[in-house]
Coordinates of C-alpha atoms in Angstrom, one line a residue:
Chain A
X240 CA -52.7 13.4 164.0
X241 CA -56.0 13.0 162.4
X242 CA -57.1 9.5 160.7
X243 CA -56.8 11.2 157.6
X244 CA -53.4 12.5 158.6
X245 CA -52.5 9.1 159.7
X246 CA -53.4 7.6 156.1
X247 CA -51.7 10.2 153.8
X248 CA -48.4 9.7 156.0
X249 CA -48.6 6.0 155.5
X250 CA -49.1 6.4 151.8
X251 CA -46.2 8.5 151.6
X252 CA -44.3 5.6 153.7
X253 CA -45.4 2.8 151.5
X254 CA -45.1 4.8 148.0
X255 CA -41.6 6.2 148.8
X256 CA -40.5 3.6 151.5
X257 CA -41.6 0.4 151.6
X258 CA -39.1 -2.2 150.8
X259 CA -38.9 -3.9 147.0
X260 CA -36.6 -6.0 145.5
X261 CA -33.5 -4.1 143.6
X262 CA -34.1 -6.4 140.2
X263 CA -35.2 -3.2 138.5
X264 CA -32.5 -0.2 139.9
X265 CA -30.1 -3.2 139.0
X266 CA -31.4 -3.4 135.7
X267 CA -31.6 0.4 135.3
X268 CA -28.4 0.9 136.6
X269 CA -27.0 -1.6 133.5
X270 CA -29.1 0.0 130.8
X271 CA -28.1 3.7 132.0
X272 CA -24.2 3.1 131.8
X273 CA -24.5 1.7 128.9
X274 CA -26.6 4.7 127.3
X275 CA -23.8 7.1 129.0
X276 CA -21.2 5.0 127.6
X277 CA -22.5 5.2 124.2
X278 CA -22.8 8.9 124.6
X279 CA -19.2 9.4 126.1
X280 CA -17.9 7.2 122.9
X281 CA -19.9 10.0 120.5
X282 CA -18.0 12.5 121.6
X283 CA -14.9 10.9 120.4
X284 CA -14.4 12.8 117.0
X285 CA -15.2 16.0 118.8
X286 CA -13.5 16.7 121.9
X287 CA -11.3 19.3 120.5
X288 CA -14.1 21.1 118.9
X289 CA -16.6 21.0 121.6
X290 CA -14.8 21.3 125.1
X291 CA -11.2 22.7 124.0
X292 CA -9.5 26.1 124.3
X293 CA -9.2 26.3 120.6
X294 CA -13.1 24.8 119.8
X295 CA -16.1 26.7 119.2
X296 CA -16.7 27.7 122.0
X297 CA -13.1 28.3 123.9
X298 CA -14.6 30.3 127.0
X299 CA -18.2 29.3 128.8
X300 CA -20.1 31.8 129.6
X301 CA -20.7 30.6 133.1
X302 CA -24.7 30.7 134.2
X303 CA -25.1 31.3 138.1
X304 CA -25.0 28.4 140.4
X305 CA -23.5 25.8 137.6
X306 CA -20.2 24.7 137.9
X307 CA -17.7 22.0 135.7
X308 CA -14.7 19.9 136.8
X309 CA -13.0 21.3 133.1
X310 CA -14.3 25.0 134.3
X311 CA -14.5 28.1 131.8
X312 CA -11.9 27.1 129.6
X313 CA -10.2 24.0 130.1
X314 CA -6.5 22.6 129.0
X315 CA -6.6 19.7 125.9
X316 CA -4.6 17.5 128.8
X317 CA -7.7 18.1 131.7
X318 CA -10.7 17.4 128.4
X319 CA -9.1 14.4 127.5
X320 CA -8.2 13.2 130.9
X321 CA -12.5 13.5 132.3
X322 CA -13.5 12.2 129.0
X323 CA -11.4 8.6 129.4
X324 CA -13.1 9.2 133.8
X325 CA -16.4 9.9 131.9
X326 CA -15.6 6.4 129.9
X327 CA -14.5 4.4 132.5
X328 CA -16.8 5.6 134.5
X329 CA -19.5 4.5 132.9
X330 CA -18.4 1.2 132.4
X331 CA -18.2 0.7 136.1
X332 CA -21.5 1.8 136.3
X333 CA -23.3 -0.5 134.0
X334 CA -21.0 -3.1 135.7
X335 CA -21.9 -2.5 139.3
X336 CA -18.4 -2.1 140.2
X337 CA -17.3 0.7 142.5
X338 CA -21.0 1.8 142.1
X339 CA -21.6 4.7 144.3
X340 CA -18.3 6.2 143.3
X341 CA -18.9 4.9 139.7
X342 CA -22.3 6.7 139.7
X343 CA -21.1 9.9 141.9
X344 CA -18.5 10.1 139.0
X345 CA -21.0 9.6 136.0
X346 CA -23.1 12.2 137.5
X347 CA -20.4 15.1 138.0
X348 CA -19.2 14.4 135.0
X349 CA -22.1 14.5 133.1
X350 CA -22.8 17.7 134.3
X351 CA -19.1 18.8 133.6
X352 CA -19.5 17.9 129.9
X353 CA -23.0 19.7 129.8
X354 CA -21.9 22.8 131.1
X355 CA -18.6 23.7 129.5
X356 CA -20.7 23.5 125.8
X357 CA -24.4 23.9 126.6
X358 CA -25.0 25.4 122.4
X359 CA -24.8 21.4 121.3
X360 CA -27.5 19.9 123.7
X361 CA -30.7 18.2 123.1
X362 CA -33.2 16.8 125.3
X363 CA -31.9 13.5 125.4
X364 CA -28.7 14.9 127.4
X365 CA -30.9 16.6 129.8
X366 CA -32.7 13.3 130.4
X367 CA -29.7 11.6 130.7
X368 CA -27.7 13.8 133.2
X369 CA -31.1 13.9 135.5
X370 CA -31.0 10.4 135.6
X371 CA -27.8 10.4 136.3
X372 CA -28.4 12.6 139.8
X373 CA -31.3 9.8 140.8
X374 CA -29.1 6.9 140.2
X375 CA -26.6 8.4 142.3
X376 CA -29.1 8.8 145.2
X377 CA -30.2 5.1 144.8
X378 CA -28.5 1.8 146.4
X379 CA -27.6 1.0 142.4
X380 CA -24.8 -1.8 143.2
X381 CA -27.9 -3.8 145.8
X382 CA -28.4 -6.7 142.9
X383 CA -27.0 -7.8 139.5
X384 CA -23.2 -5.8 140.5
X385 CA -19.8 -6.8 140.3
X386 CA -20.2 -5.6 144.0
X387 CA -22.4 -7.8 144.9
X388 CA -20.8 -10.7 143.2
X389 CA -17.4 -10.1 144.9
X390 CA -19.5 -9.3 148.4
X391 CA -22.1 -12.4 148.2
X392 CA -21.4 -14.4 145.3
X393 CA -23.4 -17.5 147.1
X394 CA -26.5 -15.8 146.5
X395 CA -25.8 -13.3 143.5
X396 CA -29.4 -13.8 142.2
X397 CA -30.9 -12.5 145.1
X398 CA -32.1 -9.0 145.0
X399 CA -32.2 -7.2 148.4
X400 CA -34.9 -5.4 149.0
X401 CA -34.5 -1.5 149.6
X402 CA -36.7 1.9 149.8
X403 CA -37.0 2.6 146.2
X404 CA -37.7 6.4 146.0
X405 CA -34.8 7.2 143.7
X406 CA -37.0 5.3 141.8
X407 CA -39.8 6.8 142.4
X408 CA -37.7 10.0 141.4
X409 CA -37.7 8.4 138.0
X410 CA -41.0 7.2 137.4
X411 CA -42.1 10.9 138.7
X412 CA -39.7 12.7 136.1
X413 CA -40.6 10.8 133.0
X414 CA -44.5 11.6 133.7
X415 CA -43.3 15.7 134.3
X416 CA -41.5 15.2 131.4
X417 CA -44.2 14.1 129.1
X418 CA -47.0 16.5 130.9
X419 CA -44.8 19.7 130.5
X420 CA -43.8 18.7 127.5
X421 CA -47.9 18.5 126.4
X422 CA -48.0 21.9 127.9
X423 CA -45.6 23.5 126.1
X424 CA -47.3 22.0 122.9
X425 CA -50.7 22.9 123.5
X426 CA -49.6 26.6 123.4
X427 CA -48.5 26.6 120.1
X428 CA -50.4 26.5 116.8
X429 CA -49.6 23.8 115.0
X430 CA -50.6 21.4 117.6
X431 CA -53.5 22.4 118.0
X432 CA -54.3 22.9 114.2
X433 CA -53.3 19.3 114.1
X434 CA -49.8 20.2 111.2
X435 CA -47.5 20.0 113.6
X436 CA -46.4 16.3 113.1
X437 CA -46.1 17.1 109.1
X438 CA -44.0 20.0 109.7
X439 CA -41.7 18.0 113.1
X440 CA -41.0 15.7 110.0
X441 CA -39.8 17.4 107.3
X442 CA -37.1 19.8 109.0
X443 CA -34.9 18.7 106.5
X444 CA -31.6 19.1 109.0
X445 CA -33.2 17.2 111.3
X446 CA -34.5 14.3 108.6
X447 CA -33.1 11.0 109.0
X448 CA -35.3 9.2 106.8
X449 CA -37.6 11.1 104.4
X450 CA -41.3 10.6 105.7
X451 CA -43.9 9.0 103.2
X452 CA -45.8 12.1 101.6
X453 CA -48.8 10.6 102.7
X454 CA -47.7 10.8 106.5
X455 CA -46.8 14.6 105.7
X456 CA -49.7 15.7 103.3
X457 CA -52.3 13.8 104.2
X458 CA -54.4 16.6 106.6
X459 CA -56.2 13.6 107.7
X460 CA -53.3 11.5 108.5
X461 CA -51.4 14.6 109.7
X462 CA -54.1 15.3 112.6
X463 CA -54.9 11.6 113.1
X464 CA -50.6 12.0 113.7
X465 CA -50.4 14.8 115.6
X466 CA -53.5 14.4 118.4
X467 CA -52.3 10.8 118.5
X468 CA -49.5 12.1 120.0
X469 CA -50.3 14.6 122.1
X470 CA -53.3 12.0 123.5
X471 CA -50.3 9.5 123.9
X472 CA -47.6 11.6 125.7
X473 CA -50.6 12.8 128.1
X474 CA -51.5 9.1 128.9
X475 CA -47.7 8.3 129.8
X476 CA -47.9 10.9 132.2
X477 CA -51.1 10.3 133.8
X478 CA -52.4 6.8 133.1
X479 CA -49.2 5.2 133.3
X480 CA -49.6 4.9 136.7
X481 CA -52.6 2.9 136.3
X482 CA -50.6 -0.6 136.4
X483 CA -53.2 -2.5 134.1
X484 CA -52.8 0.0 131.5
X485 CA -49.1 0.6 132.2
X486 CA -47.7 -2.2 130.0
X487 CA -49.7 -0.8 126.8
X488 CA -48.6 2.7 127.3
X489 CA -45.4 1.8 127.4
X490 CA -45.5 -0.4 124.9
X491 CA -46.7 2.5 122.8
X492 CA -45.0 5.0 124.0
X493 CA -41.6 2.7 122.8
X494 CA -43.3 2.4 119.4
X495 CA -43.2 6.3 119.2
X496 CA -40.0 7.0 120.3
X497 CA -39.0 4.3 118.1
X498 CA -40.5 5.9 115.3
X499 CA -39.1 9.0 116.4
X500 CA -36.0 7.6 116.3
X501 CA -36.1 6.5 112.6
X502 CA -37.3 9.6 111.2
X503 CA -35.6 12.4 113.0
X504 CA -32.0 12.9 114.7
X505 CA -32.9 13.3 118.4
X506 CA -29.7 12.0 119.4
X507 CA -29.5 10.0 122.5
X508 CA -33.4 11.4 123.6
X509 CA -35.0 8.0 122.2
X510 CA -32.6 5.6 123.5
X511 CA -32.6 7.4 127.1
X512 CA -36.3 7.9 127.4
X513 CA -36.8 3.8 126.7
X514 CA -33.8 3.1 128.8
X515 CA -35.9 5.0 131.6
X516 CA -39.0 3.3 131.0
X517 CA -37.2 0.1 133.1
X518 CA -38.3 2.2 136.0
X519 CA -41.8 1.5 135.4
X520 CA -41.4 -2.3 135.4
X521 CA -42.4 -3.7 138.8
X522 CA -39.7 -5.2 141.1
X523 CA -41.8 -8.5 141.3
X524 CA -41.7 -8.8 137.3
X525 CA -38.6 -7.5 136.8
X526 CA -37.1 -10.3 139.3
X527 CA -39.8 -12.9 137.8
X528 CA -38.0 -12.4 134.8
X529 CA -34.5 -12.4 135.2
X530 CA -34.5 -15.5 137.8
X531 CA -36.9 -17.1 134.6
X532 CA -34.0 -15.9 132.0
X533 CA -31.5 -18.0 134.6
X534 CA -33.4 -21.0 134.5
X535 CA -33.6 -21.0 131.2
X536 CA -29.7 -20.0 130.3
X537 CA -28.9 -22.8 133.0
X538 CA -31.3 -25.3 131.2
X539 CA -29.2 -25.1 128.0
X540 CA -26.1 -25.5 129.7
X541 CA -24.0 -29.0 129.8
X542 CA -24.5 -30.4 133.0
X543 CA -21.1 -30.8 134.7
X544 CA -20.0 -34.3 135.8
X545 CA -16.6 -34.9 137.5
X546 CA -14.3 -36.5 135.2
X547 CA -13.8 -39.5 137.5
X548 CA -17.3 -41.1 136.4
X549 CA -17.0 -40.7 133.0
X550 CA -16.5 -44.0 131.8
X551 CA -13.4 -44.2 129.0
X552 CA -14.9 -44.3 125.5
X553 CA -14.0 -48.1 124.4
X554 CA -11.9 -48.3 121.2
X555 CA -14.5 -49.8 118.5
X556 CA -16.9 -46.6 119.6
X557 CA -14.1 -44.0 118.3
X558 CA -15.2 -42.9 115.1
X559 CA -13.0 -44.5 112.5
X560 CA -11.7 -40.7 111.2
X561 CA -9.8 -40.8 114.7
X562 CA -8.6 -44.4 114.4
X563 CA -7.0 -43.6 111.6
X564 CA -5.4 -40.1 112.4
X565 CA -4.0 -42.0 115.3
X566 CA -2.0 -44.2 112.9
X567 CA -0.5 -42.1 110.7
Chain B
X36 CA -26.9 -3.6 156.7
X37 CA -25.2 -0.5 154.9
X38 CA -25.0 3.3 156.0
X39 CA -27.8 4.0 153.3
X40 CA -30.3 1.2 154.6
X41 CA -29.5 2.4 158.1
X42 CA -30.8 5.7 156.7
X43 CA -33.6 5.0 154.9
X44 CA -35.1 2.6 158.0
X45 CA -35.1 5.4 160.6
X46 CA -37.7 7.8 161.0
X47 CA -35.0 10.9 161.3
X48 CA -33.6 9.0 158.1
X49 CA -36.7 8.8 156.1
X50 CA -37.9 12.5 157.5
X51 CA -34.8 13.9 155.9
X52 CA -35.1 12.0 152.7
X53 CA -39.3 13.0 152.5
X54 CA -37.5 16.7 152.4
X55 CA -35.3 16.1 149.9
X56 CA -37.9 14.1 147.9
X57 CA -40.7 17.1 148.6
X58 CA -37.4 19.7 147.2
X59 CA -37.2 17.7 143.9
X60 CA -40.7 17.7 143.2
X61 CA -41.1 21.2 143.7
X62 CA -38.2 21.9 141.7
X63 CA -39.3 20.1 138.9
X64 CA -43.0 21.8 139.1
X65 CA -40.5 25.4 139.2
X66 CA -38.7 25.0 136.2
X67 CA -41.2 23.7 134.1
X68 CA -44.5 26.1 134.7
X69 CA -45.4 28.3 132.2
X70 CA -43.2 31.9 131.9
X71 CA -45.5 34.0 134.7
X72 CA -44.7 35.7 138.2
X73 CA -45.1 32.8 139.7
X74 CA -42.6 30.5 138.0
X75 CA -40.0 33.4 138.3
X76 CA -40.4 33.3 142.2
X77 CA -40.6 29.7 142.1
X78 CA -37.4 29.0 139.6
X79 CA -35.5 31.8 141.3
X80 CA -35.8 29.9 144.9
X81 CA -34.7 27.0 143.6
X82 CA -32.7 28.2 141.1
X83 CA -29.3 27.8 143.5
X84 CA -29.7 23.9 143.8
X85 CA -31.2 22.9 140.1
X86 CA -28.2 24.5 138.8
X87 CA -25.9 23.0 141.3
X88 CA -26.8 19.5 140.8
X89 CA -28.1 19.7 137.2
X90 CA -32.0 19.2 137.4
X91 CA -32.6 22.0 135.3
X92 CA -34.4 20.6 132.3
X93 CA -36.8 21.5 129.4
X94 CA -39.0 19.4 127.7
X95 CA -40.4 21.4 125.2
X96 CA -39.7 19.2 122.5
X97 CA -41.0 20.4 118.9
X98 CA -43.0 22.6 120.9
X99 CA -44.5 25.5 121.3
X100 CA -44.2 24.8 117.1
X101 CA -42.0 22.1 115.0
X102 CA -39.5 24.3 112.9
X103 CA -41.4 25.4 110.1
X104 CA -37.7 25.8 108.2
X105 CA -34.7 23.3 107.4
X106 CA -31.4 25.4 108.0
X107 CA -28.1 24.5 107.2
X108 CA -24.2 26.5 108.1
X109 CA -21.2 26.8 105.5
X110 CA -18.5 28.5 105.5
X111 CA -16.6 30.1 103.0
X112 CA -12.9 30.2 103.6
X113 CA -10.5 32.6 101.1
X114 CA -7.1 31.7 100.9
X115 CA -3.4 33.7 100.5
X116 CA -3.1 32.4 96.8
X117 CA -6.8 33.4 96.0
X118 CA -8.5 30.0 96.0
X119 CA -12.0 29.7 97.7
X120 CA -13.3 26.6 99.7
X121 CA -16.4 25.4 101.3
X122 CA -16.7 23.7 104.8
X123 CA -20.3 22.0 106.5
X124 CA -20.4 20.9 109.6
X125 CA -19.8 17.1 109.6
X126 CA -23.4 16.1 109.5
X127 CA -23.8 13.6 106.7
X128 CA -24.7 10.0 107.6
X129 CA -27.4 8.4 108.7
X130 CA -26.7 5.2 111.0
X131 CA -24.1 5.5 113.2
X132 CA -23.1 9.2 112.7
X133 CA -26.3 10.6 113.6
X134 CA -25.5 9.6 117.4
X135 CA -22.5 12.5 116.4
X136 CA -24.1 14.8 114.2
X137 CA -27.3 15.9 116.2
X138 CA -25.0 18.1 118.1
X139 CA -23.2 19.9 115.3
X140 CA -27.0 20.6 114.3
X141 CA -28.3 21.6 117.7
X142 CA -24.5 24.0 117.4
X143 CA -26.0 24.9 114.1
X144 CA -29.7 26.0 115.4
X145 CA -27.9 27.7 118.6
X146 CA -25.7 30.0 116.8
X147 CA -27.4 31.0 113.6
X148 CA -29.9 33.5 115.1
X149 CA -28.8 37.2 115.1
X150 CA -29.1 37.3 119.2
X151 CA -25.6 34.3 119.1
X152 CA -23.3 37.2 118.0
X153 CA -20.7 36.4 120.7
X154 CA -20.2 32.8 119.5
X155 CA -19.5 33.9 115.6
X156 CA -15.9 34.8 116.2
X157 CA -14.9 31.5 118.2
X158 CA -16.9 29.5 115.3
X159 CA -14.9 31.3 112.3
X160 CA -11.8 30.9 114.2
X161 CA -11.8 27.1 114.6
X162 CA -12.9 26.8 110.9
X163 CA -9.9 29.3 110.0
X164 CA -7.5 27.0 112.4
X165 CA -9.0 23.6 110.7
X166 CA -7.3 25.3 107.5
X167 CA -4.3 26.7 108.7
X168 CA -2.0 24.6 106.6
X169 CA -3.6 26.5 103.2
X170 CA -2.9 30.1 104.6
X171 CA -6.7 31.3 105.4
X172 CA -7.4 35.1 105.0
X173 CA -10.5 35.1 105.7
X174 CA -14.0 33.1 107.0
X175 CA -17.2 33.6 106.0
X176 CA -20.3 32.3 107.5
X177 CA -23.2 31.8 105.6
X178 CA -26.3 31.0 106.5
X179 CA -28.7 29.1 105.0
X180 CA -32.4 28.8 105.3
X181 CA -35.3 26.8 103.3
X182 CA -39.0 27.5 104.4
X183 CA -41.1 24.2 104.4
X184 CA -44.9 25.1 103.4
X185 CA -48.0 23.9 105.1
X186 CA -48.5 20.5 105.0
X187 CA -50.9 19.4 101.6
X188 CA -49.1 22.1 99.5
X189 CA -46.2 19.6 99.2
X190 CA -42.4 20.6 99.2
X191 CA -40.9 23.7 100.2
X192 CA -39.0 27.0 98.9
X193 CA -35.8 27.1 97.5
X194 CA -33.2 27.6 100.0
X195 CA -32.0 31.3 100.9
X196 CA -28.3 32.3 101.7
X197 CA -27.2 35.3 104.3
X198 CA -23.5 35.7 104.9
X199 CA -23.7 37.1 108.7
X200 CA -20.6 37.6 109.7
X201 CA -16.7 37.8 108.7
X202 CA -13.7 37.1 110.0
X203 CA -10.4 38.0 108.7
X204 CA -7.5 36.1 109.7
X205 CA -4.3 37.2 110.6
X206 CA -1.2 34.6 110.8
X207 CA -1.3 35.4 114.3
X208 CA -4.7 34.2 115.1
X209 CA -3.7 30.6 114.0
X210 CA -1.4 30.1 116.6

């Protein structure tokens, strides 16, 4: 193999293999299940509607390749019965408890859910099911896991280090998903006339909060608004990797998605894409932080002294509310 | 030291997961390129495993253009005895029930255009069966439509109705 060779191979190593603490899968394991179980408690009222034999839509048309536990048209008993899996699933997940099957489980699922009613899915779901599959892939349960609590509960607050390409997987489809998402932007009109944030905002069905008028009919805001965000989703999917920059794109791009997530109903697409953006936070930081967050919890904490030391609290110290209940 | 770790440490281990790894990335470059020869070859190879495992995704977010329209669904439901009534999708709210809603509007957006015929006769029939206690003859969906104008012209048009299709209800359809 050629020097050059030699080097690209050990990049690959060290970028897709080289050991890392878990702090952050075991943090974006925790956030994830939550998100799904949030999502799984949405579809409550629905169930019927969406995924029965008498909903909308009571037969799936089946696209090649894709397949669902509840299939093309699934019994009430079978709907109800994957949704209170999907639940409990999830659960486990965020937990760490039974993780692999916890996440295999999440994963089909997800997927089930998705494919028997594809007519009522955003973005957000898609985000959510992918990352999902990743978290599947990834040693999840390694730190801050019921699993690890019942396994090593001695040294629960270590976190193992592992090969962290699942996520790597992550970082690598929240940057696609920002770049294509640019792309597909670009070849429109109204980004590129600088409207299209005016008009994003007042889709009345999809209105949460009515925009300001000057943040819709401004042209000057408008454009300031809409190449803002164009420059900004291209930055998250480029510069983010730049790890001095990192924190402030992130920190903007959460401002935007919570912005998004005022105005407009996206659904779960805001909560999942920050929930992702734990993927970005170094292992080093990310353990820096919880063992800090320990210290701290721990340094508010009563210090616990064996009852044998204590010395007996003499009668003329007891307050004279107690005296006085005792002689009644 | 787990199955997984064992995996990930050994060369044969990290050679299979480098192809697996290489897999995703070119699946995800697939599915995503812009509509050409190329992305049909590409999406078509993978198409098998994307599908099988759910990687297929789109992230074309407002894009190639934001609606330039606010839509909205009702349906008009006529009864044995005569009497009319009016039923929206259960999208008001705008805390808690938005986490619900966005899907009965993405259901809304899907089924409106004139290429969703095949889902018009499911949707009419689980509004019809929502109202079976009142008798429904019939179920009419309407749809709704409002254009919003360029932005520094303020407002929008008044909204537009189309009734698109009609179902009528037999006793047996309820069932």
């Amino acid at each position: 193999m050629t020097p050059r060779g030699r080097d690209l191979a050990a990049g690959w190593h060290r970028f897709w293999f080289a050991p890392v603490d878990t702090s952050t899968l075991g943090v974006l394991r925790i956030v994830t299940g939550l998100v799904v179980f949030g999502w799984t408690l949405s579809l409550a009222p629905d169930l019927s509607a969406f995924f029965g034999p008498h909903g909308i839509l009571p037969r799936t048309p089946q696209p090649a390749w894709t397949f669902s536990l509840l299939g093309a048209s699934p019994s009430m008993t079978l709907v109800v019965a994957l949704y209170c899996l999907l639940l409990v699933g999830s659960l486990c997940l965020a937990a760490g408890f039974g993780t692999r099957i916890a996440a295999v489980a999440v994963w089909l699922l997800l997927m089930s859910f998705d494919r028997r009613n594809a007519l009522i899915l955003n973005a957000g779901d898609d985000l959510l099911r992918v990352d999902a599959f990743y978290l599947m892939l990834a040693p999840a349960g390694a730190a801050l896991s019921v699993d690890r609590w019942l396994r090593h509960r001695d040294r629960f607050w270590e976190f193992p280090q592992r090969a962290p390409w699942a996520v790597r997987l992550i970082q690598i489809q929240l940057s696609a998903m920002y770049l294509f998402a640019v792309w597909a932007k670009v070849r429109g009109t109204d980004w590129n006339d600088g409207t299209a944030v005016s008009y994003a905002m007042r889709v009345g069905d999809l209105t949460r909060f009515p925009a300001p008028h000057f943040l819709t009919d401004n042209l000057t805001v408008v454009n300031l608004l809409t190449y803002g965000t164009l420059a900004l989703e291209i930055s998250l999917a480029l510069l983010v990797w730049n790890r001095r920059l990192r924190p402030w794109l992130l920190l903007a791009g959460i401002a935007m998605h919570l912005s998004i997530e005022f105005g407009i109903l996206v659904g779960f697409f805001s909560i999942a894409v920050i929930a992702s953006y734990v993927a970005w936070v170094s292992p080093e930081a990310m353990t820096r932080v919880l063992l800090g967050a320990r210290q701290r919890l721990r340094r508010g904490r009563p210090v616990k002294i064996p009852a044998t030391v204590l010395p007996l609290p003499q009668p003329a110290e007891r307050p004279r509310h107690a005296a006085s209940r005792s002689l009644h | 030291m787990s199955l997984q770790e064992h995996v990930e440490r050994s060369p044969y281990g990290q050679a299979v997961i480098s192809g697996l790894i290489a897999f995703v990335l070119v699946a995800i470059a697939a599915w995503n390129l812009p509509a050409s020869h190329l992305q049909t070859i590409a999406s078509n190879a993978v198409r098998p495993i994307v599908n099988g495992v759910g990687l297929d995704q789109a992230w074309g977010v407002f894009a190639p253009n934001p609606r330039q329209d606010s839509i909205g669904l009702v349906a008009r439901i006529r009864y044995a005895d005569g009497s009319v009534a009016y039923w929206t999708p259960p999208t008001q709210g705008r805390y808690v029930e938005p986490y619900r809603s966005y899907r009965w509007w993405k259901w809304v957006e899907e089924i409106s255009p004139d290429r969703s015929q095949p889902f018009w006769q499911p949707a009419a029939l689980w509004v019809a069966r929502q109202h079976r206690a009142a008798d429904p003859t019939s179920v009419t969906l309407i749809r709704r439509w409002r254009d919003n104008l360029p932005p520094g012209q303020k407002g929008h048009t008044s909204w537009h109705q189309y009734e698109f299709f009609t179902l009528d209800v037999t006793p047996g359809m309820l069932r």
